[in-house]
Structure formats: structure tokens, C-alpha cells
């Protein structure tokens, strides 16, 4: 089955456009399954119906003309039930609908499978045969597997507008215009905010296979660039041949002539030029397309000698590509309001774009704690990461909206959607002006309850932003960020200086410094950790306790930095047992003792523990008895309670701190701390969400710590409600069973109290 699946995937993948891909699909499935008919129906989202888009075996005239609503006919039934349908005699099924124009009457047996992407039925794949027989289980499994694979391809085509273009080119009647609006993709929010802009797709240099098909602005210029690159590579090859003259036989030297011939106008060189002209492609794209086609052809050959030629072609292609890249003197042109898109946008790519032109970032790979995401947040650039099945290669120069609040990317947005987002951008600007007026007001409810809003920091630039937004202290300083920015562990003195800057900037206000929390999704380039399951692996305090030399240096750096300021608090991450906590405390006390012996006069800081592992919840009182304060890391706590990877876009919708289990755990934790008379704060992202902040305040959290950008939003909402009202909301939500029920309830209740959507949309 695997080889049949691979054959279909290869043929579909090799088709130059969507129409041919669909034709190849039905042809290939029909051949591989040995059936008499294979047809593909796709969703027309505007009309909510499934249109016949390709068939092999039924009448071609019916393509684009037959459509069924969900529930209508057998195709509609599959869409409605979202499961395959395997019938011995389709005509006898009560749902069977007869279309005279389709020529179906000859075929009795029927097998159809839905093509589902992210829970939406995008299409139906059907095979039919004359004989009345039930398709075998294996055949059904084949069709289901294939449909699952196709889902990504079809979603991809929607995003790039290929489906719409196809329908328009064919001048198809209205009802065949399949999903003529753009598509949305879900990722992870890397940095909040909304941006509408023009996609600029970046690809890493020197990777032939990863070059997208990008159109050029000027064919003449591209041809000239390609020609110059060829001249350069030809000269290079001739030089190589001459250098090796004495060491190679004449037969071996002939290989260089073969290379030169391959580059000639009647071979690869000419093919690339043709593509540049006929498809208006950039030279890099045309080169990649031609070379990869040849490489694939050679690769597929039986003969080992010929298969080897793939290596030669690739080598040549890479040489020309390098020459093209090197000749790329003129800087990349970035449009106004650039939305930078790439497989993995790095911090250095970010640096290439003039700051005034950069509106947003989408990186298909990467996590919130990647170096790039940290910089993006510091710069206030809306950013989305980890977008599953995102067809970024084909989005260059297309209009894109990114919603850094929800992690959504909208491609080819409709005018209505743009208008909606224009509204959000307008509101953001108005809000930001309003927030400036709130900076120095206390975070106080209408009935006089005060709750301090602290800030989460990491970058040096966070200090200024935090002060501008009126942070009352630092609830979480992520020390690992300054470790990520280097190529080795910072020395004790280097760390002392970094920490001193933070402590001085906020003194006399408290600064809560978390000891190194690396591992998981926060790798250090100079301390690689290869693990199958890094979030359940060697991370946070586990690494520190295994490496006292790293831990002690850090703690000494913190303590020394606090000398004379006395506003340091130390926070321990990822603690999952009492012995871990006790060992960490022992190290801190030891470092303090040693520094005192060395003549320093340092006050022992308050020491706290993070509650971010489920085990900690169940030993919270024992933890509380041993420390001065507690701080909940709701990001990890949510991840571990719900068993949802916080950085995995495929399950991003399941990662929700409003899940009843998370809320109940958070509520329980506060009650336990009260019994031990210890203060408890929260420093996960959740604290920066205004409705969550209200619930947390009502639960009794003593302090909320968040990204500086969220402080004004949270403060404004808290200042509009009383603690009594917040407690009533909490009481209601704590008995609810569903996440959605909770979030919708909170939104509607707060809106009813006159709190604007713009404020809650944080
Ligand atoms: C958390 O887990 O909620 C937290 C604040 O820490 P981090 O996001 O750095 O893991
Ligand atoms: Mg954490």
C-alpha cells in the first residue's frame, strides 16, 4: 500500500498546476486501485456545497456542473457524517441521487472518503465500479489514508488562491468557484498585535530544494543575472579542470566537458532561460525548478550509473546558485509593511529588514522562546510561529493579515476581513493613547482592592518598556535569555553586571530573578541537548542541580549584583519534588555563606518556587513551608496538566488556560498557600489576559506578572470592576464544564459591563 500511496503522491506533486494535479490524482487512484471511476469533489465554501472538480470514468462535461449540499446524495452524506461510505449497490441506498448528465448509472459499487483538514470537510474522494461488490477493507483504508494526505495539499491550494485562479481561468460558472475567499492558518502567537502587509518570503541561501517559485519584476534583468552566473561557473569549471589536469586521466577530465555541456544553451542553461521567460520566474526559482526536475528523474532511474548523475546535476545547480547569490549585490527589496515569512526566520534575517518597513513576522518553525521571537516581542512586531501546513513558498507578494493575539494568519483576505482588522488596528492606536494616560494610576478595583501588576523581563530593552507601562516590580526575569544571546556560558562577573542593571533599574522595587530555565524548548547553542521528548526531559532545575558549577556561578552573580540594593528575589523553576527544592536551597545558602566569608555584605534574598509541574500542586503546602513566596508558571502548568505541547501548532487550540481543570487547580493552589500564610503570584502568559487576570485576582493571587505590553490593558479592566463582581464571575466559571463556555461567558459578561472588546482582546 505504501508504494501505491507514494506513486500517487509523486504524480500529484509533480503536476505543474492544480488542475493537472487533480487530473493526475483521479487517474492515478483509478489505476492503482484498479477501479473504473475515480472522482474528486471539493467544497465551495461560499455556497456550502461540494462540486465535482475532476473525474476519470464519469462524463467530463459534468465537471464543474454537478454539486451537492452536505447531506444531499451519497457525496453529501459522507460530508455530513465525516466518515467513509462503502456500498455494494449505491443505487439502492436511500440517499442516492441520480444526475443524468454524469453517466453514473452504470456503476453499482461505491466507496467514498472525506478529505478533512483541521476538522473541516474540504472534499470527497470517490471510486466506483460496475459490479455490485463491497470494496475490501484494505481498499477503504487506502482511500482514507490518501484522503488524509490530500487534505494538506488542498488546504495549501486554497491558501495560495490556486483553486480560485483555476475556476476563473476556466471561466467557470459561479457554482464551480471553489472557496473563493482566502484561508486562515493557526499558529502560535510569538508577539501580540495585528498587521496587514505584503508577504516577503525569505529562503536560506544555498538550498536548491527549498527555493519557492517566485515571480520576477523584470525578465531581462533576471536573464542577465543568470547569464553572468553561468559565465562565472563555466570559468570556474574550466579552471578546476586545468588544475586537476596532471592528476586525472583524459577520460576523467572529460567529465568537466560534460559539465560544461550541461550548462549549455541547448541543455540546462537553455531550460532555465525558457522558464524565466515563459513563467516570469526569478532566476533562482527557475534554476531550482529545472535542476530539481533533473535530479528527481536521475534519482528514479534503475541504472546505478545514471542515478549517480543526479549528484553531478545537483552539484552544478549549487554552483550556479552560489554564483547567483553572490551576484545579488543589490539588496533585497522590502516592500512597505513587509510581513517577513520563512521556514525559519532567524534573528539575523530580521536584522536585514529596515525597521520602519517591518510590519510582521511569520516563521513556520520556531517557538515563543526562540531568539527571534524574543527580539520580535521586544520590538513590538506582531509575530506568528509554528504554523502547521502553511504553504509559505507561494505567498510572496501576496497580501497577508497576521493576528498576533490569536496566532492566526489570513492569506488573500477578503475586503470585509481587511476592514475588520483595520478596525482593530485603529482601536489599538486609540487604546495606546488612552493607556498613556493610565500609566501612573494604581491597579485598583472600584471597591478599593489593590493588586500589584509586575512585569516579565528578559531583554535589556524590556526595562524601558516596563517603566513606560508602569510596572510595579519584576515578577519574572528570565535569566536564560541573556544566556541564549551568547556563544558560551557568561562568567560570574558578566552575569553580575547583567543582573545589576536589572536590579538598579527597578530598585527599590523587587526584581524576581529566575535561575536558569534551559532545556525543553530553550536550547543553548553551546550546550546542545538532544532528546526525544525535551519537555519531559532534562530541563530547568534538573540541569542546574546536575551542574552545580553553572548553578553556583549564577546564584553568586545574582547575590553579588544585589549588594547594597537588597531588592533581589530568587525564583526556582520546574521544581517537581521536595528534594529538588531542598537541594536548590542548599546551594543558594552555600553561595551566600561563601560570599559572606569572602567579605561581601549581602542580605539573603527571599527565595520562591515556581508552581508549574502538576506534582507541585499536590505538595504545595510542603513547598510553601520551605520558601518565602510562590509563583505559578501557568504556561508550563497548562501544558503539563492538559498534556498539550505549548509550542505545537497542531494542538494549539487545545492549549487553553481557561480549561476548567486548569482554573480549578489554580484556585486550589491559592487556598493552600493561604493556609501556610505565604504570598503567591502568577507569571505565565495567562496573567496578561484581562479576563483571566480578573479571575486570578478573585482567586486571591497577590500579584500578577506579565509582558509589559499587557499591563495597561489588564489595569484598565481591573479598574472598571469591583472585587465583589470579579468574585461572582469566578464563582460562576468554577462550576462550568467547558472551556468555551467559560470564555464566552466571561466575554459576554464583561462586554455587558461596558468593557470594550478591544480591551479584552489581549
Ligand atoms: C511558565 O511556564 O508559565 C513561565 C512563566 O515560564 P516560561 O514561560 O519561561 O516557561
Ligand atoms: Mg515555565
mmCIF file of C-alpha atoms in Angstrom, residues 444-709:
data_model
loop_
_atom_site.group_PDB
_atom_site.id
_atom_site.type_symbol
_atom_site.label_atom_id
_atom_site.label_comp_id
_atom_site.label_asym_id
_atom_site.label_seq_id
_atom_site.Cartn_x
_atom_site.Cartn_y
_atom_site.Cartn_z
ATOM 1 C CA UNK A 444 -7.281 49.159 41.994
ATOM 2 C CA UNK A 445 -10.804 47.803 41.749
ATOM 3 C CA UNK A 446 -13.809 50.101 42.136
ATOM 4 C CA UNK A 447 -14.231 48.819 45.720
ATOM 5 C CA UNK A 448 -10.648 49.640 46.660
ATOM 6 C CA UNK A 449 -8.827 46.301 46.278
ATOM 7 C CA UNK A 450 -5.242 46.849 45.145
ATOM 8 C CA UNK A 451 -3.373 44.254 43.157
ATOM 9 C CA UNK A 452 0.183 44.968 42.023
ATOM 10 C CA UNK A 453 0.995 44.395 38.364
ATOM 11 C CA UNK A 454 4.542 43.203 37.837
ATOM 12 C CA UNK A 455 6.396 42.704 34.607
ATOM 13 C CA UNK A 456 8.144 39.749 32.969
ATOM 14 C CA UNK A 457 11.501 40.768 31.558
ATOM 15 C CA UNK A 458 14.471 39.228 29.817
ATOM 16 C CA UNK A 459 15.966 41.633 27.321
ATOM 17 C CA UNK A 460 17.775 44.805 28.330
ATOM 18 C CA UNK A 461 15.221 46.780 26.285
ATOM 19 C CA UNK A 462 12.394 45.403 28.449
ATOM 20 C CA UNK A 463 13.463 47.696 31.252
ATOM 21 C CA UNK A 464 12.456 50.878 29.471
ATOM 22 C CA UNK A 465 9.217 49.414 28.165
ATOM 23 C CA UNK A 466 8.299 48.155 31.650
ATOM 24 C CA UNK A 467 8.870 51.564 33.136
ATOM 25 C CA UNK A 468 6.851 53.266 30.406
ATOM 26 C CA UNK A 469 3.930 50.948 31.129
ATOM 27 C CA UNK A 470 4.036 51.478 34.891
ATOM 28 C CA UNK A 471 5.257 48.071 36.132
ATOM 29 C CA UNK A 472 5.421 47.911 39.913
ATOM 30 C CA UNK A 473 8.241 45.392 40.033
ATOM 31 C CA UNK A 474 9.617 42.407 38.131
ATOM 32 C CA UNK A 475 7.711 39.181 38.746
ATOM 33 C CA UNK A 476 9.841 37.092 36.414
ATOM 34 C CA UNK A 477 13.227 37.924 34.973
ATOM 35 C CA UNK A 478 14.045 35.105 32.560
ATOM 36 C CA UNK A 479 17.792 34.856 33.025
ATOM 37 C CA UNK A 480 18.193 32.306 30.225
ATOM 38 C CA UNK A 481 17.560 34.987 27.607
ATOM 39 C CA UNK A 482 20.942 36.579 28.202
ATOM 40 C CA UNK A 483 22.460 33.094 28.023
ATOM 41 C CA UNK A 484 20.804 32.423 24.643
ATOM 42 C CA UNK A 485 22.346 35.553 23.156
ATOM 43 C CA UNK A 486 25.923 34.290 23.578
ATOM 44 C CA UNK A 487 28.222 31.604 22.302
ATOM 45 C CA UNK A 488 29.303 30.359 25.762
ATOM 46 C CA UNK A 489 28.112 30.498 29.349
ATOM 47 C CA UNK A 490 28.555 34.027 30.720
ATOM 48 C CA UNK A 491 31.112 34.333 33.520
ATOM 49 C CA UNK A 492 30.148 35.214 37.096
ATOM 50 C CA UNK A 493 31.255 38.810 36.567
ATOM 51 C CA UNK A 494 29.397 39.106 33.246
ATOM 52 C CA UNK A 495 26.288 37.817 34.949
ATOM 53 C CA UNK A 496 26.743 40.167 37.895
ATOM 54 C CA UNK A 497 26.780 43.137 35.526
ATOM 55 C CA UNK A 498 23.672 41.993 33.634
ATOM 56 C CA UNK A 499 21.728 41.364 36.837
ATOM 57 C CA UNK A 500 22.903 44.587 38.426
ATOM 58 C CA UNK A 501 21.447 46.538 35.513
ATOM 59 C CA UNK A 502 18.010 44.996 36.160
ATOM 60 C CA UNK A 503 18.167 45.396 39.910
ATOM 61 C CA UNK A 504 19.315 49.008 39.705
ATOM 62 C CA UNK A 505 16.708 49.921 37.116
ATOM 63 C CA UNK A 506 13.847 48.855 39.369
ATOM 64 C CA UNK A 507 15.281 49.451 42.862
ATOM 65 C CA UNK A 508 13.806 49.714 45.445
ATOM 66 C CA UNK A 509 11.080 47.675 43.735
ATOM 67 C CA UNK A 510 11.538 43.918 43.842
ATOM 68 C CA UNK A 511 13.112 42.019 40.952
ATOM 69 C CA UNK A 512 12.364 38.309 40.861
ATOM 70 C CA UNK A 513 15.196 36.517 39.087
ATOM 71 C CA UNK A 514 14.552 33.024 37.949
ATOM 72 C CA UNK A 515 17.512 30.681 37.919
ATOM 73 C CA UNK A 516 18.457 29.218 34.571
ATOM 74 C CA UNK A 517 15.499 27.507 32.882
ATOM 75 C CA UNK A 518 17.087 25.971 29.796
ATOM 76 C CA UNK A 519 16.208 22.703 28.078
ATOM 77 C CA UNK A 520 12.693 21.982 26.843
ATOM 78 C CA UNK A 521 12.191 24.482 24.048
ATOM 79 C CA UNK A 522 15.008 26.743 25.216
ATOM 80 C CA UNK A 523 18.226 25.253 23.915
ATOM 81 C CA UNK A 524 21.543 26.987 24.285
ATOM 82 C CA UNK A 525 23.585 26.872 21.075
ATOM 83 C CA UNK A 526 26.690 26.000 23.062
ATOM 84 C CA UNK A 527 25.060 23.398 25.324
ATOM 85 C CA UNK A 528 23.143 21.137 22.953
ATOM 86 C CA UNK A 529 20.719 18.645 24.433
ATOM 87 C CA UNK A 530 19.318 16.039 22.047
ATOM 88 C CA UNK A 531 16.171 14.469 23.451
ATOM 89 C CA UNK A 532 13.147 12.660 22.095
ATOM 90 C CA UNK A 533 10.838 14.500 24.437
ATOM 91 C CA UNK A 534 12.558 17.633 25.696
ATOM 92 C CA UNK A 535 9.622 18.999 27.716
ATOM 93 C CA UNK A 536 9.711 15.864 29.833
ATOM 94 C CA UNK A 537 13.446 15.741 29.823
ATOM 95 C CA UNK A 538 16.466 17.424 31.226
ATOM 96 C CA UNK A 539 15.344 20.972 31.789
ATOM 97 C CA UNK A 540 15.247 23.799 34.328
ATOM 98 C CA UNK A 541 16.346 22.960 37.824
ATOM 99 C CA UNK A 542 17.262 19.405 36.779
ATOM 100 C CA UNK A 543 20.164 20.723 34.715
ATOM 101 C CA UNK A 544 21.217 23.172 37.415
ATOM 102 C CA UNK A 545 21.299 20.527 40.121
ATOM 103 C CA UNK A 546 23.354 18.258 37.863
ATOM 104 C CA UNK A 547 25.730 21.131 37.140
ATOM 105 C CA UNK A 548 26.465 22.917 40.409
ATOM 106 C CA UNK A 549 29.307 24.780 38.695
ATOM 107 C CA UNK A 550 26.749 26.510 36.432
ATOM 108 C CA UNK A 551 24.139 26.985 39.156
ATOM 109 C CA UNK A 552 26.505 28.310 41.808
ATOM 110 C CA UNK A 553 28.094 30.780 39.404
ATOM 111 C CA UNK A 554 24.674 32.110 38.534
ATOM 112 C CA UNK A 555 23.485 32.406 42.116
ATOM 113 C CA UNK A 556 26.740 34.103 43.131
ATOM 114 C CA UNK A 557 26.328 36.532 40.229
ATOM 115 C CA UNK A 558 22.793 37.363 41.399
ATOM 116 C CA UNK A 559 23.750 37.763 45.040
ATOM 117 C CA UNK A 560 26.734 39.950 44.284
ATOM 118 C CA UNK A 561 24.610 42.084 41.962
ATOM 119 C CA UNK A 562 22.154 42.720 44.784
ATOM 120 C CA UNK A 563 24.753 44.007 47.203
ATOM 121 C CA UNK A 564 23.576 47.326 48.607
ATOM 122 C CA UNK A 565 20.267 47.204 46.721
ATOM 123 C CA UNK A 566 18.550 44.334 48.521
ATOM 124 C CA UNK A 567 15.683 44.098 46.031
ATOM 125 C CA UNK A 568 16.561 40.644 44.665
ATOM 126 C CA UNK A 569 14.223 37.664 44.938
ATOM 127 C CA UNK A 570 15.326 34.281 43.590
ATOM 128 C CA UNK A 571 12.818 32.001 41.877
ATOM 129 C CA UNK A 572 13.388 28.285 41.184
ATOM 130 C CA UNK A 573 11.798 26.826 38.025
ATOM 131 C CA UNK A 574 10.425 23.374 37.251
ATOM 132 C CA UNK A 575 10.622 22.029 40.799
ATOM 133 C CA UNK A 576 8.818 18.701 40.991
ATOM 134 C CA UNK A 577 9.900 17.315 44.348
ATOM 135 C CA UNK A 578 10.830 18.392 47.850
ATOM 136 C CA UNK A 579 14.333 17.003 47.475
ATOM 137 C CA UNK A 580 14.922 19.140 44.362
ATOM 138 C CA UNK A 581 13.761 22.163 46.288
ATOM 139 C CA UNK A 582 15.902 21.350 49.309
ATOM 140 C CA UNK A 583 18.983 20.769 47.169
ATOM 141 C CA UNK A 584 18.491 24.043 45.334
ATOM 142 C CA UNK A 585 18.012 25.906 48.632
ATOM 143 C CA UNK A 586 21.180 24.303 49.980
ATOM 144 C CA UNK A 587 23.163 25.597 47.001
ATOM 145 C CA UNK A 588 21.785 29.112 47.424
ATOM 146 C CA UNK A 589 22.567 29.156 51.136
ATOM 147 C CA UNK A 590 26.037 27.832 50.398
ATOM 148 C CA UNK A 591 26.716 30.537 47.819
ATOM 149 C CA UNK A 592 25.500 33.176 50.270
ATOM 150 C CA UNK A 593 27.664 31.782 53.073
ATOM 151 C CA UNK A 594 30.734 31.717 50.860
ATOM 152 C CA UNK A 595 30.212 35.273 49.690
ATOM 153 C CA UNK A 596 29.817 36.428 53.293
ATOM 154 C CA UNK A 597 33.060 34.636 54.134
ATOM 155 C CA UNK A 598 34.667 36.432 51.190
ATOM 156 C CA UNK A 599 33.744 39.729 52.835
ATOM 157 C CA UNK A 600 30.555 40.681 50.971
ATOM 158 C CA UNK A 601 27.690 42.174 52.891
ATOM 159 C CA UNK A 602 24.676 40.707 51.152
ATOM 160 C CA UNK A 603 21.210 40.235 52.583
ATOM 161 C CA UNK A 604 19.880 36.729 51.933
ATOM 162 C CA UNK A 605 17.132 37.331 49.357
ATOM 163 C CA UNK A 606 13.644 35.920 49.517
ATOM 164 C CA UNK A 607 13.537 32.599 47.737
ATOM 165 C CA UNK A 608 10.489 31.342 45.858
ATOM 166 C CA UNK A 609 9.410 28.299 43.954
ATOM 167 C CA UNK A 610 7.578 28.087 40.654
ATOM 168 C CA UNK A 611 4.447 26.023 40.564
ATOM 169 C CA UNK A 612 4.423 24.727 37.028
ATOM 170 C CA UNK A 613 4.512 20.956 37.312
ATOM 171 C CA UNK A 614 1.375 19.080 38.426
ATOM 172 C CA UNK A 615 3.339 17.324 41.173
ATOM 173 C CA UNK A 616 3.972 20.706 42.789
ATOM 174 C CA UNK A 617 0.238 21.285 43.178
ATOM 175 C CA UNK A 618 -0.091 18.213 45.323
ATOM 176 C CA UNK A 619 2.805 19.144 47.586
ATOM 177 C CA UNK A 620 2.111 22.837 47.621
ATOM 178 C CA UNK A 621 1.921 23.168 51.402
ATOM 179 C CA UNK A 622 5.220 21.331 51.871
ATOM 180 C CA UNK A 623 6.749 23.644 49.283
ATOM 181 C CA UNK A 624 5.239 26.727 50.893
ATOM 182 C CA UNK A 625 6.683 25.764 54.281
ATOM 183 C CA UNK A 626 10.202 25.852 52.830
ATOM 184 C CA UNK A 627 10.144 29.078 50.789
ATOM 185 C CA UNK A 628 9.256 32.766 51.127
ATOM 186 C CA UNK A 629 6.898 33.004 48.170
ATOM 187 C CA UNK A 630 5.376 31.003 45.306
ATOM 188 C CA UNK A 631 4.794 31.889 41.687
ATOM 189 C CA UNK A 632 2.653 29.928 39.278
ATOM 190 C CA UNK A 633 4.035 29.345 35.779
ATOM 191 C CA UNK A 634 0.721 28.866 34.037
ATOM 192 C CA UNK A 635 2.334 28.222 30.642
ATOM 193 C CA UNK A 636 4.010 25.036 31.730
ATOM 194 C CA UNK A 637 1.304 24.165 34.225
ATOM 195 C CA UNK A 638 -1.292 24.264 31.432
ATOM 196 C CA UNK A 639 0.983 22.261 29.161
ATOM 197 C CA UNK A 640 1.561 19.530 31.736
ATOM 198 C CA UNK A 641 -1.972 19.427 33.146
ATOM 199 C CA UNK A 642 -3.561 19.151 29.721
ATOM 200 C CA UNK A 643 -0.765 17.119 28.106
ATOM 201 C CA UNK A 644 -0.588 19.674 25.287
ATOM 202 C CA UNK A 645 2.771 20.768 23.931
ATOM 203 C CA UNK A 646 2.760 24.550 24.331
ATOM 204 C CA UNK A 647 4.686 25.023 21.077
ATOM 205 C CA UNK A 648 2.907 22.575 18.817
ATOM 206 C CA UNK A 649 0.695 24.386 16.317
ATOM 207 C CA UNK A 650 -1.334 21.255 15.616
ATOM 208 C CA UNK A 651 -2.683 21.206 19.129
ATOM 209 C CA UNK A 652 -2.554 24.951 19.748
ATOM 210 C CA UNK A 653 -6.317 25.114 20.048
ATOM 211 C CA UNK A 654 -6.219 22.651 22.931
ATOM 212 C CA UNK A 655 -3.736 24.744 24.862
ATOM 213 C CA UNK A 656 -6.039 26.940 26.887
ATOM 214 C CA UNK A 657 -5.550 28.113 30.436
ATOM 215 C CA UNK A 658 -9.322 28.643 30.790
ATOM 216 C CA UNK A 659 -9.760 24.864 30.759
ATOM 217 C CA UNK A 660 -11.829 24.017 33.854
ATOM 218 C CA UNK A 661 -9.103 21.699 35.152
ATOM 219 C CA UNK A 662 -6.524 24.491 34.980
ATOM 220 C CA UNK A 663 -8.797 27.051 36.643
ATOM 221 C CA UNK A 664 -9.676 24.664 39.445
ATOM 222 C CA UNK A 665 -6.015 23.809 40.008
ATOM 223 C CA UNK A 666 -5.106 27.497 40.137
ATOM 224 C CA UNK A 667 -7.872 28.173 42.632
ATOM 225 C CA UNK A 668 -6.887 25.268 44.872
ATOM 226 C CA UNK A 669 -3.251 26.361 44.921
ATOM 227 C CA UNK A 670 -4.090 29.811 46.327
ATOM 228 C CA UNK A 671 -6.182 28.307 49.123
ATOM 229 C CA UNK A 672 -3.310 26.043 50.150
ATOM 230 C CA UNK A 673 -0.819 28.899 50.209
ATOM 231 C CA UNK A 674 -3.150 30.903 52.413
ATOM 232 C CA UNK A 675 -3.075 28.071 54.945
ATOM 233 C CA UNK A 676 0.696 28.456 55.094
ATOM 234 C CA UNK A 677 0.450 32.229 55.085
ATOM 235 C CA UNK A 678 2.718 32.568 52.075
ATOM 236 C CA UNK A 679 2.242 35.029 49.211
ATOM 237 C CA UNK A 680 1.541 33.638 45.773
ATOM 238 C CA UNK A 681 1.762 35.311 42.384
ATOM 239 C CA UNK A 682 1.372 34.157 38.801
ATOM 240 C CA UNK A 683 3.757 34.898 35.963
ATOM 241 C CA UNK A 684 2.525 32.829 32.986
ATOM 242 C CA UNK A 685 1.024 34.454 29.878
ATOM 243 C CA UNK A 686 -2.419 33.954 31.357
ATOM 244 C CA UNK A 687 -1.888 36.738 33.872
ATOM 245 C CA UNK A 688 -1.681 39.194 30.957
ATOM 246 C CA UNK A 689 -5.140 38.286 29.660
ATOM 247 C CA UNK A 690 -7.611 40.767 31.188
ATOM 248 C CA UNK A 691 -10.441 38.296 31.818
ATOM 249 C CA UNK A 692 -8.046 35.728 33.269
ATOM 250 C CA UNK A 693 -6.468 38.451 35.386
ATOM 251 C CA UNK A 694 -9.882 39.188 36.933
ATOM 252 C CA UNK A 695 -10.392 35.544 37.833
ATOM 253 C CA UNK A 696 -6.892 35.250 39.271
ATOM 254 C CA UNK A 697 -7.407 38.364 41.366
ATOM 255 C CA UNK A 698 -10.701 36.943 42.613
ATOM 256 C CA UNK A 699 -8.986 33.658 43.494
ATOM 257 C CA UNK A 700 -6.687 35.640 45.761
ATOM 258 C CA UNK A 701 -3.413 35.905 43.847
ATOM 259 C CA UNK A 702 -1.323 38.594 45.488
ATOM 260 C CA UNK A 703 0.357 39.825 42.347
ATOM 261 C CA UNK A 704 0.095 39.330 38.581
ATOM 262 C CA UNK A 705 3.198 39.401 36.434
ATOM 263 C CA UNK A 706 3.015 39.823 32.665
ATOM 264 C CA UNK A 707 4.555 41.073 29.449
ATOM 265 C CA UNK A 708 4.939 44.877 29.656
ATOM 266 C CA UNK A 709 2.587 45.384 26.710
#
